[in-house]
C-alpha positions as CSV (number, residue, x, y, z in Angstrom):
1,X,-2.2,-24.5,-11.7
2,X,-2.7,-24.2,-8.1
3,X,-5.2,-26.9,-7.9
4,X,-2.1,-29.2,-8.9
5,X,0.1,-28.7,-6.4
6,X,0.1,-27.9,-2.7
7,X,-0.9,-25.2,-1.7
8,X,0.7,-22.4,0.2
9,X,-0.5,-20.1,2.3
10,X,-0.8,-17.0,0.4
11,X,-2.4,-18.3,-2.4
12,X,-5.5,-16.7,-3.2
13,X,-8.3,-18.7,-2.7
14,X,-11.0,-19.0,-5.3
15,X,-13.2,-16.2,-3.5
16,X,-10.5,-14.0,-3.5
17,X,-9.5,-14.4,-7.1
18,X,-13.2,-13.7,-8.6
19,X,-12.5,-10.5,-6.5
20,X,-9.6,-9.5,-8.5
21,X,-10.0,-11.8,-12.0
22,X,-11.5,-8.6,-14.0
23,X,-8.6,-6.4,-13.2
24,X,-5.8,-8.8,-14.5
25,X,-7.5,-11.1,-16.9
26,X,-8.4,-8.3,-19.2
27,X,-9.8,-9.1,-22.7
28,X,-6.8,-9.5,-25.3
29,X,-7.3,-7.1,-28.8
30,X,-5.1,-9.0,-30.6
31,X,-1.5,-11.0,-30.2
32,X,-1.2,-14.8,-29.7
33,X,-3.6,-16.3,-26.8
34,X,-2.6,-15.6,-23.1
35,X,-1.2,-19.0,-21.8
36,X,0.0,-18.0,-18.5
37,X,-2.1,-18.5,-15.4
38,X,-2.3,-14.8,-13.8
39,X,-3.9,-16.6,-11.0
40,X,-0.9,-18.5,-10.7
41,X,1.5,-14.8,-11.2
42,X,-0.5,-13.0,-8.6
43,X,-0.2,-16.0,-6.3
44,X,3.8,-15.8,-6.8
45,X,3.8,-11.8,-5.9
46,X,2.1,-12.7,-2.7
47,X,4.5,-15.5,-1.9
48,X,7.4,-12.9,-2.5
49,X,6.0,-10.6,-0.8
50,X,5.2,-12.1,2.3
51,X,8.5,-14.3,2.6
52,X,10.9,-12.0,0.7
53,X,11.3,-14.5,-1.9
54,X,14.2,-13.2,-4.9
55,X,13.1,-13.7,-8.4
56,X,15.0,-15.9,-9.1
57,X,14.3,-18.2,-6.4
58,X,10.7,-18.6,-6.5
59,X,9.6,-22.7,-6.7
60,X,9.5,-24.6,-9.1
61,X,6.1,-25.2,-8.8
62,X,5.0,-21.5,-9.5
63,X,5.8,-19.5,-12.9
64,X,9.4,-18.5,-13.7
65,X,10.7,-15.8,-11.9
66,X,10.9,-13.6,-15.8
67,X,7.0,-14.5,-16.6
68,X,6.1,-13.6,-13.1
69,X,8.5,-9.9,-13.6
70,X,7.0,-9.3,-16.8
71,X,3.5,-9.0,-15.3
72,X,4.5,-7.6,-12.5
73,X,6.0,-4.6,-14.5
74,X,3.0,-4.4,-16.5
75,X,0.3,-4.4,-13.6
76,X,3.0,-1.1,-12.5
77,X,2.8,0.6,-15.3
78,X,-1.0,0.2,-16.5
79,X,-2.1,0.8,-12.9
80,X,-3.6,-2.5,-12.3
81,X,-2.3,-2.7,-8.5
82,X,-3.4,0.4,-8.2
83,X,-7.0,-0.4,-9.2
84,X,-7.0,-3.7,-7.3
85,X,-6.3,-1.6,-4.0
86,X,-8.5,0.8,-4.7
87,X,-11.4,-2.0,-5.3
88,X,-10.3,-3.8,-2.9
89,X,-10.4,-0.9,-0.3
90,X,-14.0,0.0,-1.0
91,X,-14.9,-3.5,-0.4
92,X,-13.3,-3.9,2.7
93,X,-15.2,-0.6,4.1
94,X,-18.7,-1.8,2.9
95,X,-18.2,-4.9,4.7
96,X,-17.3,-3.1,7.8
97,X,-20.5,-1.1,7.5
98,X,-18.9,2.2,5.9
99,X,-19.0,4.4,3.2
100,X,-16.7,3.4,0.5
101,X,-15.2,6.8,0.5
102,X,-13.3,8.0,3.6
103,X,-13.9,11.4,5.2
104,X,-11.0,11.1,7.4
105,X,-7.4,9.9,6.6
106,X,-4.6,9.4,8.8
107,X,-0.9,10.4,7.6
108,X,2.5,9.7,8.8
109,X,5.8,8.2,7.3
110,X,8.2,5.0,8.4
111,X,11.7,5.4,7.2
112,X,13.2,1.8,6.5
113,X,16.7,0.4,5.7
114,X,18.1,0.0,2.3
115,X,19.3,-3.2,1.5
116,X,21.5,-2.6,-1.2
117,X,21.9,1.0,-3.6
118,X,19.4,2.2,-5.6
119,X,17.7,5.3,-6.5
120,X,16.3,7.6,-3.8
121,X,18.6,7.0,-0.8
122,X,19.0,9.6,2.4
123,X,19.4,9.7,5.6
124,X,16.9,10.1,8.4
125,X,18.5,12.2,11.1
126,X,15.9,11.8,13.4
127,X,15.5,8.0,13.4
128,X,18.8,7.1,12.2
129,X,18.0,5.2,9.2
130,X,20.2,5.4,6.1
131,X,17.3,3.9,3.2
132,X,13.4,5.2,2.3
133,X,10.6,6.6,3.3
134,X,7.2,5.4,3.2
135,X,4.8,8.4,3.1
136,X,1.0,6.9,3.7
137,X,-2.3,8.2,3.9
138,X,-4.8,5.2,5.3
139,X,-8.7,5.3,7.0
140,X,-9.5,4.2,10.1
141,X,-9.6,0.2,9.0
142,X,-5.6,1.0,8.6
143,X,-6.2,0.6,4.7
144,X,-3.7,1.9,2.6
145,X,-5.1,4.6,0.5
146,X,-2.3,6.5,-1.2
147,X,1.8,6.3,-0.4
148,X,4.5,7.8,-1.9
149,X,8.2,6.7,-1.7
150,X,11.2,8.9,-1.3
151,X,14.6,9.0,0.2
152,X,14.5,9.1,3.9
153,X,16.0,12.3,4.4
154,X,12.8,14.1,3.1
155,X,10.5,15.8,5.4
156,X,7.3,14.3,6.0
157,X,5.6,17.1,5.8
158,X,6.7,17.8,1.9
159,X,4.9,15.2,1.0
160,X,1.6,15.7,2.6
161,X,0.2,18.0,-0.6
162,X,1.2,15.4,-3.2
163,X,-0.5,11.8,-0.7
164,X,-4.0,14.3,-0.9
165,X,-3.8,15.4,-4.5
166,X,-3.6,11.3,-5.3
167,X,-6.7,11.1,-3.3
168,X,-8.8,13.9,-3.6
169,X,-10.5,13.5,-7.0
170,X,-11.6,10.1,-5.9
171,X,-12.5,10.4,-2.4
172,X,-15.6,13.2,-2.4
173,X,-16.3,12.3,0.9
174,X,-12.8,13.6,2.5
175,X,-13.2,16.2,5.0
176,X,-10.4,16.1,7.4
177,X,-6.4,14.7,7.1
178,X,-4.9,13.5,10.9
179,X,-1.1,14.3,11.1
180,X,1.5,14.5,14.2
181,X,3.4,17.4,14.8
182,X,5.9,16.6,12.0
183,X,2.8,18.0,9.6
184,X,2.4,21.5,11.7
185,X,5.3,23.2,11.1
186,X,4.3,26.4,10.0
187,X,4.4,26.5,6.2
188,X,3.0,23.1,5.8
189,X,-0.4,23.5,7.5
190,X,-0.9,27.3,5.5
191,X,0.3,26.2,2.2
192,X,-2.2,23.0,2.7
193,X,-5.0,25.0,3.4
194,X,-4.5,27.6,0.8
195,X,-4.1,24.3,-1.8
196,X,-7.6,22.4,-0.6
197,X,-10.2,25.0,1.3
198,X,-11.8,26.5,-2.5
199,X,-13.2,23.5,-3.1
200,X,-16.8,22.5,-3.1
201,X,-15.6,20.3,0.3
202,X,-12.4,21.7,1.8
203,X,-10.1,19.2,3.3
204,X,-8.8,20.3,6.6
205,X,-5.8,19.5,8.5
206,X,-5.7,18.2,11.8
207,X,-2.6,17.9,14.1
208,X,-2.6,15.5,17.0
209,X,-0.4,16.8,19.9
210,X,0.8,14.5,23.0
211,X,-1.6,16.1,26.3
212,X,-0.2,19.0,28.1
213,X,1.7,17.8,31.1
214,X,1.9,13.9,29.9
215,X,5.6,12.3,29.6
216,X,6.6,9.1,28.2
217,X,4.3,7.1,25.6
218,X,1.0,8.5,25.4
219,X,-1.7,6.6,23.0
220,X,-3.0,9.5,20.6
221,X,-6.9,8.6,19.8
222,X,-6.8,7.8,15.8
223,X,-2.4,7.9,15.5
224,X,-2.1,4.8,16.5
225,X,-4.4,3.5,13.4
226,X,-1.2,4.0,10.8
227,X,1.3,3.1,13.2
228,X,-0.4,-0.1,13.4
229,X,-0.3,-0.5,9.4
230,X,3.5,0.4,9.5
231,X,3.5,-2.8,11.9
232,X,1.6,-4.7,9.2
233,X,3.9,-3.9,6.3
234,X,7.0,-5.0,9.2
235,X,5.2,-8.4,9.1
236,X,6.4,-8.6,5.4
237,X,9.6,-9.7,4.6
238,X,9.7,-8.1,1.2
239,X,9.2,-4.5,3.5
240,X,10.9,-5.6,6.6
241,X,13.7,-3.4,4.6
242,X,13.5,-1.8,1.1
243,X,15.1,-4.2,-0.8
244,X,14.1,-2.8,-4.3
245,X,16.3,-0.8,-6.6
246,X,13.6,1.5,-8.0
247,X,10.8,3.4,-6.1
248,X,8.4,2.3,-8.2
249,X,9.0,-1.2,-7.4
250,X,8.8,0.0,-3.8
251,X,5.5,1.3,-4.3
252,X,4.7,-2.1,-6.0
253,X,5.2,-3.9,-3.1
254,X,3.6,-1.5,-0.6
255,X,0.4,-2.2,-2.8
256,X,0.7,-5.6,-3.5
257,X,0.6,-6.2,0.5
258,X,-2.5,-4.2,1.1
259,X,-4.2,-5.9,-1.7
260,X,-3.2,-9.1,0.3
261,X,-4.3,-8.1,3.6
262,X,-7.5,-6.7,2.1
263,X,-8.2,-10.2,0.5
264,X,-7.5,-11.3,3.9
265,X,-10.0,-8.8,5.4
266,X,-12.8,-10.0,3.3
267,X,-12.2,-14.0,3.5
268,X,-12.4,-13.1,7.3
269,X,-14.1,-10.3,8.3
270,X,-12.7,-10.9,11.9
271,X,-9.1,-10.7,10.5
272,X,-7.5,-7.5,11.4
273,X,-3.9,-7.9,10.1
């Protein structure tokens, strides 16, 4: 129990964990009674993700590394992170003073180093990086609302169909999706447009481009929103590379640290990272 030992500085607090409690602590139908403390597992997945933590080496003072694994699987497949982000995300934007639903997301890709094999590996020619590649679609708080993982030699714009089809049935309020010039090549903006403009509100594409006649590092009004939420995920030593052998547990971890710094967000409204 975290009231029993000392505490560390991930740990959710109590706020935070009535926030997420009916997500995890779901009623049981039958089997023995739950004796693990899922406040306890979450709080190990946050401590893991933030200091890159192996499962095996978690303290002593939180659950074993299997019990914590076992959930963490579970909350994969069954779509609990998922559904904690999601929750979480809405919050977030009330508190802010927005519409729960977005009507603008922001997309790009960060290509990050492998740490070991695995599944889905490429190279990035462009930015030199043998590993993944984070795909993300996130508002203008920087909140992560859909990613996809993939080998780094995939182009970023392949992916930008698949990041709005996770999102469109649950955002009604999406209008318009901001991308840089890697999401104008031709094919990508007309197939796009053919996929999303019969519906009752099209989604258009929007492609930033650097001013005419301006060299060097330009500041693109609205880009610099998910380049700042690439710089959050650096802050985590679990993503400071991809050190998972699956994408799925990639994914995991892209999630779990949103869910963090939304929990974050909402202890401390003033708390932008």
């Amino acid at each position: 129990m975290a009231d029993k030992r000392k505490r560390y500085k991930t740990d959710l607090s109590n706020g935070e964990w009535e926030r997420v409690r009916p997500f995890v602590e779901k009623e049981q139908t039958n089997g023995r009674p739950r004796t693990t403390d899922l406040r306890e597992v979450l709080n190990a997945l946050f401590y893991m993700e933030h200091t890159g933590c192996q499962w095996d080496m978690l303290p002593h003072d939180l659950p074993p590394g299997g019990t914590v694994r076992y959930w963490y699987d579970k909350w994969k497949v069954d779509d609990t992170l998922k559904l904690v982000l999601e929750h979480t995300n809405r919050q977030v934007r009330q508190a802010h003073g927005r519409e729960e639903s977005p009507s603008l997301l922001i997309v790009d890709s960060q290509s990050v180093k492998t740490a070991h094999g695995g599944e889905e590996v490429g190279f990035d020619g462009n930015k030199k990086v043998k590993g993944r590649k984070r795909h993300l679609f996130v508002d203008v708080l920087g909140l992560v609302f859909a990613a996809i993982i993939t080998a780094a030699n995939v182009s970023d714009g392949s992916q930008l169909i698949p990041l709005t089809e996770q999102v469109e049935a649950d955002l009604p309020r999406l209008q318009t999706v901001l991308g840089d010039g890697a999401y104008g090549i031709a094919r990508y903006p007309q197939k796009f447009t053919a996929r999303f403009s019969d519906r009752s509100q099209p989604i258009k594409l929007e492609i930033s481009k650097r001013p005419i006649g301006v060299k060097g590092f330009q500041v693109i009004p609205k880009r610099w929103i998910v380049e700042r939420t690439n710089g959050w995920n650096n802050n985590s030593r679990r993503l400071s590379k991809d050190y998972e052998r699956t994408i799925e547990s990639s994914l995991a971890f892209v999630q779990i640290a949103a869910i963090r710094r939304n929990l974050r967000k909402l202890s401390s409204p003033s708390n932008t990272g």
